[in-house]
């Protein structure tokens, strides 16, 4: 087990790891990437290494340095740059909040963080107005955001209020110990009551905005599903994420021939209409970064999705 500690007395937040035998011979940039998870790019880590923000046994190294058992790696995360994210007084459906973490039930249609074309009205804009104290480790446009759900996916999302909490929650995501269960309405009648989709996901070589199941330049992805209710031509599923790849559920459901109802990218044009994919992040569970207590939250299906299910039951 790699040991993670913090030096909170430093002006810039420091993270330290002691390399164990299982990580020996790993490139330092790859190793740090593995510790920080998907929300920090390898390119960013390489820039930190070049700028001497990463030290091994007290010395600067090159990005291709291969670690040895017992090496002491220190990352001094540069202070987050101030950014012009305008706090907006947008109502939040808060399920839990303390000085370390906040859990929010995000409505369908809300973008999680600012991006080109979505500079306002995002969850981050709302959190900035409500919290005042989000973590900065995740980059200048995504303070506090540890994981994401798509704009047209509703449901539970957690955000960190300090860098220590952010690193703890990110590590849990990387270790696949966070409980994430979704409810989704898909096209077709599945032949099995439960199953697992284990298929790697990468960018679609024909459309860089989309993802697909592909062997080359892909990441391991696993989704477990369980049939909750059948409606003939449609099926309501509970899905549990083992990994958390971009568009994972949407891509995996398309891959097995049962795309999500209303999915504008991976769905079908025929059938019942829905504004965005019929996908809801219903359950979120994690170990609290400060107390070590396991916490789990459940958000009911939103009204628009429940109305659609009611109409299917009434047919």
PDB file of C-alpha atoms in Angstrom:
ATOM      1  CA  UNK A   1       0.000   0.000   0.000  1.00  0.00           C
ATOM      2  CA  UNK A   2       1.421   3.395  -0.936  1.00  0.00           C
ATOM      3  CA  UNK A   3       1.523   5.747   2.006  1.00  0.00           C
ATOM      4  CA  UNK A   4      -0.089   9.150   1.447  1.00  0.00           C
ATOM      5  CA  UNK A   5       0.565  11.973   3.860  1.00  0.00           C
ATOM      6  CA  UNK A   6       0.092  15.735   3.819  1.00  0.00           C
ATOM      7  CA  UNK A   7       2.203  18.658   4.903  1.00  0.00           C
ATOM      8  CA  UNK A   8      -0.492  21.205   5.614  1.00  0.00           C
ATOM      9  CA  UNK A   9       1.973  23.645   7.153  1.00  0.00           C
ATOM     10  CA  UNK A  10       3.604  24.356   3.808  1.00  0.00           C
ATOM     11  CA  UNK A  11       2.541  27.402   1.861  1.00  0.00           C
ATOM     12  CA  UNK A  12       1.706  25.113  -1.054  1.00  0.00           C
ATOM     13  CA  UNK A  13      -0.067  21.856  -0.373  1.00  0.00           C
ATOM     14  CA  UNK A  14       2.271  18.851  -0.408  1.00  0.00           C
ATOM     15  CA  UNK A  15       1.475  15.216  -1.011  1.00  0.00           C
ATOM     16  CA  UNK A  16       3.970  12.497  -0.210  1.00  0.00           C
ATOM     17  CA  UNK A  17       4.119   8.824  -1.153  1.00  0.00           C
ATOM     18  CA  UNK A  18       6.456   6.023  -0.169  1.00  0.00           C
ATOM     19  CA  UNK A  19       6.893   3.695  -3.160  1.00  0.00           C
ATOM     20  CA  UNK A  20       6.344   0.024  -2.447  1.00  0.00           C
ATOM     21  CA  UNK A  21       7.656  -2.977  -4.331  1.00  0.00           C
ATOM     22  CA  UNK A  22       4.579  -3.209  -6.572  1.00  0.00           C
ATOM     23  CA  UNK A  23       5.312   0.227  -8.046  1.00  0.00           C
ATOM     24  CA  UNK A  24       9.049  -0.291  -8.579  1.00  0.00           C
ATOM     25  CA  UNK A  25      10.238   0.366 -12.148  1.00  0.00           C
ATOM     26  CA  UNK A  26       7.214   2.629 -12.799  1.00  0.00           C
ATOM     27  CA  UNK A  27       7.914   5.984 -14.460  1.00  0.00           C
ATOM     28  CA  UNK A  28       7.507   8.807 -11.991  1.00  0.00           C
ATOM     29  CA  UNK A  29       4.996  10.692 -14.170  1.00  0.00           C
ATOM     30  CA  UNK A  30       2.853   7.578 -14.541  1.00  0.00           C
ATOM     31  CA  UNK A  31       3.104   6.864 -10.809  1.00  0.00           C
ATOM     32  CA  UNK A  32       1.947  10.337  -9.766  1.00  0.00           C
ATOM     33  CA  UNK A  33      -0.858  10.117 -12.337  1.00  0.00           C
ATOM     34  CA  UNK A  34      -1.991   6.844 -10.767  1.00  0.00           C
ATOM     35  CA  UNK A  35      -2.101   8.449  -7.317  1.00  0.00           C
ATOM     36  CA  UNK A  36      -4.071  11.511  -8.405  1.00  0.00           C
ATOM     37  CA  UNK A  37      -6.586   9.797 -10.692  1.00  0.00           C
ATOM     38  CA  UNK A  38      -8.277  10.797 -13.931  1.00  0.00           C
ATOM     39  CA  UNK A  39      -8.935  14.442 -13.113  1.00  0.00           C
ATOM     40  CA  UNK A  40      -5.233  15.420 -13.359  1.00  0.00           C
ATOM     41  CA  UNK A  41      -3.696  14.942 -16.792  1.00  0.00           C
ATOM     42  CA  UNK A  42      -0.327  13.290 -17.322  1.00  0.00           C
ATOM     43  CA  UNK A  43       0.724  16.372 -19.296  1.00  0.00           C
ATOM     44  CA  UNK A  44       0.067  18.556 -16.240  1.00  0.00           C
ATOM     45  CA  UNK A  45       2.105  16.178 -14.071  1.00  0.00           C
ATOM     46  CA  UNK A  46       4.994  16.282 -16.550  1.00  0.00           C
ATOM     47  CA  UNK A  47       4.944  20.076 -16.390  1.00  0.00           C
ATOM     48  CA  UNK A  48       5.107  19.875 -12.585  1.00  0.00           C
ATOM     49  CA  UNK A  49       8.076  17.500 -12.845  1.00  0.00           C
ATOM     50  CA  UNK A  50       9.884  19.823 -15.263  1.00  0.00           C
ATOM     51  CA  UNK A  51       9.241  22.745 -12.883  1.00  0.00           C
ATOM     52  CA  UNK A  52      10.704  20.762  -9.937  1.00  0.00           C
ATOM     53  CA  UNK A  53       7.324  20.466  -8.188  1.00  0.00           C
ATOM     54  CA  UNK A  54       7.935  16.710  -7.959  1.00  0.00           C
ATOM     55  CA  UNK A  55      10.966  15.510  -5.991  1.00  0.00           C
ATOM     56  CA  UNK A  56      12.209  11.961  -5.473  1.00  0.00           C
ATOM     57  CA  UNK A  57      14.317  11.497  -2.333  1.00  0.00           C
ATOM     58  CA  UNK A  58      14.662  15.286  -2.187  1.00  0.00           C
ATOM     59  CA  UNK A  59      15.992  15.705  -5.725  1.00  0.00           C
ATOM     60  CA  UNK A  60      14.470  16.794  -9.017  1.00  0.00           C
ATOM     61  CA  UNK A  61      14.140  14.040 -11.624  1.00  0.00           C
ATOM     62  CA  UNK A  62      13.210  13.698 -15.272  1.00  0.00           C
ATOM     63  CA  UNK A  63       9.742  12.572 -16.319  1.00  0.00           C
ATOM     64  CA  UNK A  64      11.048   9.171 -17.448  1.00  0.00           C
ATOM     65  CA  UNK A  65      12.783   8.411 -14.128  1.00  0.00           C
ATOM     66  CA  UNK A  66      11.888   4.888 -12.994  1.00  0.00           C
ATOM     67  CA  UNK A  67      11.095   4.596  -9.324  1.00  0.00           C
ATOM     68  CA  UNK A  68      12.693   2.138  -6.947  1.00  0.00           C
ATOM     69  CA  UNK A  69      11.254   0.380  -3.932  1.00  0.00           C
ATOM     70  CA  UNK A  70      11.368   2.761  -0.954  1.00  0.00           C
ATOM     71  CA  UNK A  71      11.660   5.976  -2.974  1.00  0.00           C
ATOM     72  CA  UNK A  72      10.111   9.006  -1.287  1.00  0.00           C
ATOM     73  CA  UNK A  73       8.034  11.040  -3.755  1.00  0.00           C
ATOM     74  CA  UNK A  74       6.903  14.555  -2.851  1.00  0.00           C
ATOM     75  CA  UNK A  75       4.503  16.579  -4.997  1.00  0.00           C
ATOM     76  CA  UNK A  76       4.164  20.240  -4.121  1.00  0.00           C
ATOM     77  CA  UNK A  77       0.932  21.258  -5.810  1.00  0.00           C
ATOM     78  CA  UNK A  78       1.195  24.852  -7.062  1.00  0.00           C
ATOM     79  CA  UNK A  79      -1.329  27.156  -5.509  1.00  0.00           C
ATOM     80  CA  UNK A  80      -4.479  27.285  -7.601  1.00  0.00           C
ATOM     81  CA  UNK A  81      -4.593  30.337  -9.822  1.00  0.00           C
ATOM     82  CA  UNK A  82      -7.362  32.770  -9.116  1.00  0.00           C
ATOM     83  CA  UNK A  83     -10.015  32.602 -11.786  1.00  0.00           C
ATOM     84  CA  UNK A  84     -12.982  34.592 -12.797  1.00  0.00           C
ATOM     85  CA  UNK A  85     -15.745  32.189 -11.916  1.00  0.00           C
ATOM     86  CA  UNK A  86     -18.721  34.298 -11.027  1.00  0.00           C
ATOM     87  CA  UNK A  87     -20.568  32.945  -7.983  1.00  0.00           C
ATOM     88  CA  UNK A  88     -24.244  32.584  -8.835  1.00  0.00           C
ATOM     89  CA  UNK A  89     -27.102  32.267  -6.376  1.00  0.00           C
ATOM     90  CA  UNK A  90     -28.528  29.091  -7.899  1.00  0.00           C
ATOM     91  CA  UNK A  91     -30.624  26.899  -5.580  1.00  0.00           C
ATOM     92  CA  UNK A  92     -28.904  23.640  -4.604  1.00  0.00           C
ATOM     93  CA  UNK A  93     -30.544  20.406  -3.471  1.00  0.00           C
ATOM     94  CA  UNK A  94     -28.030  19.653  -0.704  1.00  0.00           C
ATOM     95  CA  UNK A  95     -28.058  16.145   0.792  1.00  0.00           C
ATOM     96  CA  UNK A  96     -25.073  16.600   3.111  1.00  0.00           C
ATOM     97  CA  UNK A  97     -22.551  19.289   3.992  1.00  0.00           C
ATOM     98  CA  UNK A  98     -19.769  19.868   6.503  1.00  0.00           C
ATOM     99  CA  UNK A  99     -16.377  21.603   6.483  1.00  0.00           C
ATOM    100  CA  UNK A 100     -14.814  18.868   4.304  1.00  0.00           C
ATOM    101  CA  UNK A 101     -17.357  17.757   1.738  1.00  0.00           C
ATOM    102  CA  UNK A 102     -20.708  18.613   0.199  1.00  0.00           C
ATOM    103  CA  UNK A 103     -23.120  16.226  -1.558  1.00  0.00           C
ATOM    104  CA  UNK A 104     -25.615  17.710  -4.007  1.00  0.00           C
ATOM    105  CA  UNK A 105     -28.457  16.249  -6.074  1.00  0.00           C
ATOM    106  CA  UNK A 106     -27.770  17.808  -9.496  1.00  0.00           C
ATOM    107  CA  UNK A 107     -30.781  18.482 -11.734  1.00  0.00           C
ATOM    108  CA  UNK A 108     -30.869  17.271 -15.315  1.00  0.00           C
ATOM    109  CA  UNK A 109     -29.671  20.003 -17.663  1.00  0.00           C
ATOM    110  CA  UNK A 110     -27.066  21.547 -15.329  1.00  0.00           C
ATOM    111  CA  UNK A 111     -23.426  21.469 -16.458  1.00  0.00           C
ATOM    112  CA  UNK A 112     -21.027  20.501 -13.658  1.00  0.00           C
ATOM    113  CA  UNK A 113     -18.177  22.937 -14.336  1.00  0.00           C
ATOM    114  CA  UNK A 114     -17.475  25.903 -16.649  1.00  0.00           C
ATOM    115  CA  UNK A 115     -16.251  25.105 -20.137  1.00  0.00           C
ATOM    116  CA  UNK A 116     -16.336  26.843 -23.515  1.00  0.00           C
ATOM    117  CA  UNK A 117     -19.984  27.584 -24.195  1.00  0.00           C
ATOM    118  CA  UNK A 118     -20.972  27.064 -20.557  1.00  0.00           C
ATOM    119  CA  UNK A 119     -19.346  29.836 -18.526  1.00  0.00           C
ATOM    120  CA  UNK A 120     -22.304  30.352 -16.200  1.00  0.00           C
ATOM    121  CA  UNK A 121     -25.187  28.460 -14.679  1.00  0.00           C
ATOM    122  CA  UNK A 122     -22.958  25.512 -13.754  1.00  0.00           C
ATOM    123  CA  UNK A 123     -22.783  23.539 -10.524  1.00  0.00           C
ATOM    124  CA  UNK A 124     -19.409  25.165  -9.815  1.00  0.00           C
ATOM    125  CA  UNK A 125     -20.947  28.654 -10.151  1.00  0.00           C
ATOM    126  CA  UNK A 126     -23.604  27.620  -7.640  1.00  0.00           C
ATOM    127  CA  UNK A 127     -21.093  26.011  -5.282  1.00  0.00           C
ATOM    128  CA  UNK A 128     -18.846  29.074  -5.397  1.00  0.00           C
ATOM    129  CA  UNK A 129     -21.730  31.188  -4.132  1.00  0.00           C
ATOM    130  CA  UNK A 130     -22.749  28.710  -1.465  1.00  0.00           C
ATOM    131  CA  UNK A 131     -19.464  27.349  -0.105  1.00  0.00           C
ATOM    132  CA  UNK A 132     -16.718  29.979  -0.448  1.00  0.00           C
ATOM    133  CA  UNK A 133     -14.164  27.292   0.467  1.00  0.00           C
ATOM    134  CA  UNK A 134     -13.824  24.713  -2.333  1.00  0.00           C
ATOM    135  CA  UNK A 135     -10.571  22.855  -2.987  1.00  0.00           C
ATOM    136  CA  UNK A 136      -8.203  24.127  -5.677  1.00  0.00           C
ATOM    137  CA  UNK A 137      -6.162  21.022  -6.450  1.00  0.00           C
ATOM    138  CA  UNK A 138      -8.354  20.054  -9.360  1.00  0.00           C
ATOM    139  CA  UNK A 139      -7.481  23.008 -11.569  1.00  0.00           C
ATOM    140  CA  UNK A 140      -8.619  26.525 -12.116  1.00  0.00           C
ATOM    141  CA  UNK A 141     -11.993  25.894 -13.749  1.00  0.00           C
ATOM    142  CA  UNK A 142     -13.143  23.018 -11.533  1.00  0.00           C
ATOM    143  CA  UNK A 143     -12.668  23.958  -7.883  1.00  0.00           C
ATOM    144  CA  UNK A 144     -13.879  21.232  -5.565  1.00  0.00           C
ATOM    145  CA  UNK A 145     -15.022  18.854  -8.293  1.00  0.00           C
ATOM    146  CA  UNK A 146     -13.831  15.296  -7.638  1.00  0.00           C
ATOM    147  CA  UNK A 147     -15.957  13.441 -10.195  1.00  0.00           C
ATOM    148  CA  UNK A 148     -18.460  14.393 -12.844  1.00  0.00           C
ATOM    149  CA  UNK A 149     -21.827  13.423 -14.211  1.00  0.00           C
ATOM    150  CA  UNK A 150     -23.036  14.532 -17.618  1.00  0.00           C
ATOM    151  CA  UNK A 151     -25.157  17.631 -18.154  1.00  0.00           C
ATOM    152  CA  UNK A 152     -28.298  15.633 -18.908  1.00  0.00           C
ATOM    153  CA  UNK A 153     -27.738  13.081 -16.136  1.00  0.00           C
ATOM    154  CA  UNK A 154     -29.402  13.915 -12.828  1.00  0.00           C
ATOM    155  CA  UNK A 155     -28.351  12.808  -9.394  1.00  0.00           C
ATOM    156  CA  UNK A 156     -25.800  12.807  -6.625  1.00  0.00           C
ATOM    157  CA  UNK A 157     -22.348  14.345  -6.910  1.00  0.00           C
ATOM    158  CA  UNK A 158     -19.800  15.160  -4.205  1.00  0.00           C
ATOM    159  CA  UNK A 159     -17.401  18.097  -4.037  1.00  0.00           C
ATOM    160  CA  UNK A 160     -14.398  18.682  -1.769  1.00  0.00           C
ATOM    161  CA  UNK A 161     -13.948  21.759   0.390  1.00  0.00           C
ATOM    162  CA  UNK A 162     -10.194  21.423   0.903  1.00  0.00           C
ATOM    163  CA  UNK A 163      -7.269  19.783  -0.858  1.00  0.00           C
ATOM    164  CA  UNK A 164      -6.852  17.020   1.726  1.00  0.00           C
ATOM    165  CA  UNK A 165     -10.476  15.967   1.286  1.00  0.00           C
ATOM    166  CA  UNK A 166     -10.093  16.200  -2.474  1.00  0.00           C
ATOM    167  CA  UNK A 167      -7.105  13.854  -2.492  1.00  0.00           C
ATOM    168  CA  UNK A 168      -8.882  11.374  -0.194  1.00  0.00           C
ATOM    169  CA  UNK A 169     -12.033  11.257  -2.311  1.00  0.00           C
ATOM    170  CA  UNK A 170     -10.020  11.046  -5.543  1.00  0.00           C
ATOM    171  CA  UNK A 171      -8.042   8.124  -4.101  1.00  0.00           C
ATOM    172  CA  UNK A 172     -11.269   6.310  -3.218  1.00  0.00           C
ATOM    173  CA  UNK A 173     -12.517   6.785  -6.766  1.00  0.00           C
ATOM    174  CA  UNK A 174      -9.233   5.436  -8.109  1.00  0.00           C
ATOM    175  CA  UNK A 175      -9.452   2.397  -5.831  1.00  0.00           C
ATOM    176  CA  UNK A 176     -13.077   1.790  -6.959  1.00  0.00           C
ATOM    177  CA  UNK A 177     -14.266   1.907  -3.346  1.00  0.00           C
ATOM    178  CA  UNK A 178     -16.872   4.645  -3.920  1.00  0.00           C
ATOM    179  CA  UNK A 179     -20.406   3.280  -4.253  1.00  0.00           C
ATOM    180  CA  UNK A 180     -22.101   4.655  -7.373  1.00  0.00           C
ATOM    181  CA  UNK A 181     -25.446   3.252  -8.475  1.00  0.00           C
ATOM    182  CA  UNK A 182     -27.514   4.612 -11.332  1.00  0.00           C
ATOM    183  CA  UNK A 183     -31.047   4.063 -12.600  1.00  0.00           C
ATOM    184  CA  UNK A 184     -31.457   4.033 -16.371  1.00  0.00           C
ATOM    185  CA  UNK A 185     -34.263   3.354 -18.822  1.00  0.00           C
ATOM    186  CA  UNK A 186     -32.940   1.563 -21.895  1.00  0.00           C
ATOM    187  CA  UNK A 187     -34.348   0.429 -25.197  1.00  0.00           C
ATOM    188  CA  UNK A 188     -35.256  -3.228 -25.580  1.00  0.00           C
ATOM    189  CA  UNK A 189     -35.908  -6.163 -23.289  1.00  0.00           C
ATOM    190  CA  UNK A 190     -32.696  -7.559 -21.831  1.00  0.00           C
ATOM    191  CA  UNK A 191     -32.316 -11.319 -22.016  1.00  0.00           C
ATOM    192  CA  UNK A 192     -30.734 -11.582 -18.549  1.00  0.00           C
ATOM    193  CA  UNK A 193     -31.867 -10.236 -15.184  1.00  0.00           C
ATOM    194  CA  UNK A 194     -28.325  -9.246 -14.298  1.00  0.00           C
ATOM    195  CA  UNK A 195     -24.887  -9.159 -15.792  1.00  0.00           C
ATOM    196  CA  UNK A 196     -21.597  -7.336 -16.223  1.00  0.00           C
ATOM    197  CA  UNK A 197     -20.206  -5.367 -19.156  1.00  0.00           C
ATOM    198  CA  UNK A 198     -16.398  -5.555 -19.091  1.00  0.00           C
ATOM    199  CA  UNK A 199     -15.246  -3.680 -22.180  1.00  0.00           C
ATOM    200  CA  UNK A 200     -12.502  -1.008 -22.581  1.00  0.00           C
ATOM    201  CA  UNK A 201     -13.547   2.516 -23.518  1.00  0.00           C
ATOM    202  CA  UNK A 202     -11.639   5.098 -25.543  1.00  0.00           C
ATOM    203  CA  UNK A 203     -12.301   8.002 -27.864  1.00  0.00           C
ATOM    204  CA  UNK A 204     -14.103   7.149 -31.065  1.00  0.00           C
ATOM    205  CA  UNK A 205     -11.465   7.487 -33.848  1.00  0.00           C
ATOM    206  CA  UNK A 206     -14.204   8.695 -36.213  1.00  0.00           C
ATOM    207  CA  UNK A 207     -15.649  11.325 -33.864  1.00  0.00           C
ATOM    208  CA  UNK A 208     -13.434  12.766 -31.124  1.00  0.00           C
ATOM    209  CA  UNK A 209     -16.439  14.079 -29.186  1.00  0.00           C
ATOM    210  CA  UNK A 210     -17.718  10.541 -28.649  1.00  0.00           C
ATOM    211  CA  UNK A 211     -16.427   7.463 -26.866  1.00  0.00           C
ATOM    212  CA  UNK A 212     -16.702   3.839 -27.875  1.00  0.00           C
ATOM    213  CA  UNK A 213     -15.673   0.320 -26.897  1.00  0.00           C
ATOM    214  CA  UNK A 214     -12.245  -0.058 -28.467  1.00  0.00           C
ATOM    215  CA  UNK A 215      -9.049  -1.960 -27.689  1.00  0.00           C
ATOM    216  CA  UNK A 216      -6.560   0.663 -28.815  1.00  0.00           C
ATOM    217  CA  UNK A 217      -5.827   3.749 -26.662  1.00  0.00           C
ATOM    218  CA  UNK A 218      -8.576   2.768 -24.225  1.00  0.00           C
ATOM    219  CA  UNK A 219      -9.108   2.329 -20.498  1.00  0.00           C
ATOM    220  CA  UNK A 220     -10.461  -0.624 -18.557  1.00  0.00           C
ATOM    221  CA  UNK A 221     -14.194  -0.140 -17.890  1.00  0.00           C
ATOM    222  CA  UNK A 222     -16.649  -2.336 -15.956  1.00  0.00           C
ATOM    223  CA  UNK A 223     -20.390  -1.788 -15.449  1.00  0.00           C
ATOM    224  CA  UNK A 224     -22.664  -4.152 -13.504  1.00  0.00           C
ATOM    225  CA  UNK A 225     -26.395  -4.145 -14.282  1.00  0.00           C
ATOM    226  CA  UNK A 226     -29.533  -5.527 -12.659  1.00  0.00           C
ATOM    227  CA  UNK A 227     -33.038  -5.443 -14.155  1.00  0.00           C
ATOM    228  CA  UNK A 228     -35.437  -3.519 -11.913  1.00  0.00           C
ATOM    229  CA  UNK A 229     -38.549  -3.439 -14.097  1.00  0.00           C
ATOM    230  CA  UNK A 230     -39.548  -4.508 -17.600  1.00  0.00           C
ATOM    231  CA  UNK A 231     -41.906  -2.654 -19.951  1.00  0.00           C
ATOM    232  CA  UNK A 232     -41.814  -4.832 -23.059  1.00  0.00           C
ATOM    233  CA  UNK A 233     -39.809  -2.650 -25.438  1.00  0.00           C
ATOM    234  CA  UNK A 234     -38.030  -0.898 -22.563  1.00  0.00           C
ATOM    235  CA  UNK A 235     -36.196  -1.966 -19.396  1.00  0.00           C
ATOM    236  CA  UNK A 236     -35.397  -0.093 -16.183  1.00  0.00           C
ATOM    237  CA  UNK A 237     -31.935  -0.985 -14.922  1.00  0.00           C
ATOM    238  CA  UNK A 238     -29.924  -0.392 -11.775  1.00  0.00           C
ATOM    239  CA  UNK A 239     -26.288  -0.041 -12.795  1.00  0.00           C
ATOM    240  CA  UNK A 240     -23.263  -0.069 -10.520  1.00  0.00           C
ATOM    241  CA  UNK A 241     -20.018   1.463 -11.711  1.00  0.00           C
ATOM    242  CA  UNK A 242     -16.813  -0.369 -10.920  1.00  0.00           C
ATOM    243  CA  UNK A 243     -14.806   2.154 -12.951  1.00  0.00           C
ATOM    244  CA  UNK A 244     -15.721   5.711 -13.884  1.00  0.00           C
ATOM    245  CA  UNK A 245     -14.906   6.426 -17.515  1.00  0.00           C
ATOM    246  CA  UNK A 246     -16.385   9.307 -19.467  1.00  0.00           C
ATOM    247  CA  UNK A 247     -19.866   8.352 -20.781  1.00  0.00           C
ATOM    248  CA  UNK A 248     -19.270   4.826 -19.432  1.00  0.00           C
ATOM    249  CA  UNK A 249     -22.876   3.717 -18.886  1.00  0.00           C
ATOM    250  CA  UNK A 250     -24.051   5.316 -22.123  1.00  0.00           C
ATOM    251  CA  UNK A 251     -21.280   3.648 -24.147  1.00  0.00           C
ATOM    252  CA  UNK A 252     -21.645   0.244 -22.496  1.00  0.00           C
ATOM    253  CA  UNK A 253     -25.423   0.170 -22.951  1.00  0.00           C
ATOM    254  CA  UNK A 254     -25.055   1.035 -26.625  1.00  0.00           C
ATOM    255  CA  UNK A 255     -22.379  -1.667 -26.926  1.00  0.00           C
ATOM    256  CA  UNK A 256     -24.758  -4.409 -25.705  1.00  0.00           C
ATOM    257  CA  UNK A 257     -27.557  -3.172 -27.972  1.00  0.00           C
ATOM    258  CA  UNK A 258     -29.670  -1.426 -25.314  1.00  0.00           C
ATOM    259  CA  UNK A 259     -28.908   2.321 -25.518  1.00  0.00           C
ATOM    260  CA  UNK A 260     -30.391   4.778 -23.041  1.00  0.00           C
ATOM    261  CA  UNK A 261     -33.734   6.351 -23.861  1.00  0.00           C
ATOM    262  CA  UNK A 262     -33.277   9.974 -24.942  1.00  0.00           C
ATOM    263  CA  UNK A 263     -29.493   9.755 -25.301  1.00  0.00           C
ATOM    264  CA  UNK A 264     -28.638  12.395 -27.933  1.00  0.00           C
ATOM    265  CA  UNK A 265     -25.217  10.869 -28.746  1.00  0.00           C
ATOM    266  CA  UNK A 266     -25.546   7.127 -28.291  1.00  0.00           C
ATOM    267  CA  UNK A 267     -29.312   6.547 -28.386  1.00  0.00           C
ATOM    268  CA  UNK A 268     -31.981   5.825 -30.972  1.00  0.00           C
ATOM    269  CA  UNK A 269     -34.111   8.369 -32.820  1.00  0.00           C
ATOM    270  CA  UNK A 270     -37.212   6.161 -32.640  1.00  0.00           C
ATOM    271  CA  UNK A 271     -39.357   5.412 -29.606  1.00  0.00           C
ATOM    272  CA  UNK A 272     -40.508   7.512 -26.665  1.00  0.00           C
ATOM    273  CA  UNK A 273     -39.006  10.974 -26.376  1.00  0.00           C
ATOM    274  CA  UNK A 274     -37.087  12.292 -23.400  1.00  0.00           C
ATOM    275  CA  UNK A 275     -35.086  15.490 -22.935  1.00  0.00           C
ATOM    276  CA  UNK A 276     -31.587  14.047 -22.474  1.00  0.00           C
ATOM    277  CA  UNK A 277     -30.610  10.509 -21.503  1.00  0.00           C
ATOM    278  CA  UNK A 278     -32.846   8.775 -18.961  1.00  0.00           C
ATOM    279  CA  UNK A 279     -30.054   8.313 -16.433  1.00  0.00           C
ATOM    280  CA  UNK A 280     -30.065   9.175 -12.728  1.00  0.00           C
ATOM    281  CA  UNK A 281     -27.195   8.885 -10.220  1.00  0.00           C
ATOM    282  CA  UNK A 282     -29.331   7.461  -7.426  1.00  0.00           C
ATOM    283  CA  UNK A 283     -26.821   6.231  -4.814  1.00  0.00           C
ATOM    284  CA  UNK A 284     -23.480   7.681  -3.721  1.00  0.00           C
ATOM    285  CA  UNK A 285     -21.412   6.239  -0.894  1.00  0.00           C
ATOM    286  CA  UNK A 286     -17.887   7.010   0.318  1.00  0.00           C
ATOM    287  CA  UNK A 287     -15.659   7.097   3.382  1.00  0.00           C
ATOM    288  CA  UNK A 288     -15.619  10.554   4.945  1.00  0.00           C
ATOM    289  CA  UNK A 289     -12.154  12.109   4.414  1.00  0.00           C
ATOM    290  CA  UNK A 290     -11.826  13.295   8.017  1.00  0.00           C
ATOM    291  CA  UNK A 291     -13.847  10.898  10.195  1.00  0.00           C
ATOM    292  CA  UNK A 292     -13.271   7.634   8.307  1.00  0.00           C
ATOM    293  CA  UNK A 293     -17.003   6.898   8.547  1.00  0.00           C
ATOM    294  CA  UNK A 294     -18.740   5.327   5.545  1.00  0.00           C
ATOM    295  CA  UNK A 295     -21.604   7.514   4.361  1.00  0.00           C
ATOM    296  CA  UNK A 296     -24.230   6.660   1.748  1.00  0.00           C
ATOM    297  CA  UNK A 297     -26.929   8.816   0.191  1.00  0.00           C
ATOM    298  CA  UNK A 298     -29.914   8.009  -2.031  1.00  0.00           C
ATOM    299  CA  UNK A 299     -31.780  10.429  -4.301  1.00  0.00           C
ATOM    300  CA  UNK A 300     -35.190   9.451  -5.718  1.00  0.00           C
ATOM    301  CA  UNK A 301     -35.865   9.378  -9.442  1.00  0.00           C
ATOM    302  CA  UNK A 302     -36.628  12.931 -10.647  1.00  0.00           C
ATOM    303  CA  UNK A 303     -40.185  13.837 -11.591  1.00  0.00           C
ATOM    304  CA  UNK A 304     -39.652  13.876 -15.375  1.00  0.00           C
ATOM    305  CA  UNK A 305     -38.212  10.370 -15.386  1.00  0.00           C
ATOM    306  CA  UNK A 306     -40.854   9.109 -12.953  1.00  0.00           C
ATOM    307  CA  UNK A 307     -43.602  10.509 -15.217  1.00  0.00           C
ATOM    308  CA  UNK A 308     -42.151   8.584 -18.138  1.00  0.00           C
ATOM    309  CA  UNK A 309     -42.049   5.347 -16.117  1.00  0.00           C
ATOM    310  CA  UNK A 310     -45.644   5.930 -15.006  1.00  0.00           C
ATOM    311  CA  UNK A 311     -46.775   6.291 -18.607  1.00  0.00           C
ATOM    312  CA  UNK A 312     -45.038   3.016 -19.505  1.00  0.00           C
ATOM    313  CA  UNK A 313     -46.710   1.216 -16.600  1.00  0.00           C
ATOM    314  CA  UNK A 314     -50.101   2.549 -17.727  1.00  0.00           C
ATOM    315  CA  UNK A 315     -49.861   1.321 -21.306  1.00  0.00           C
TER     316      UNK A 315
END
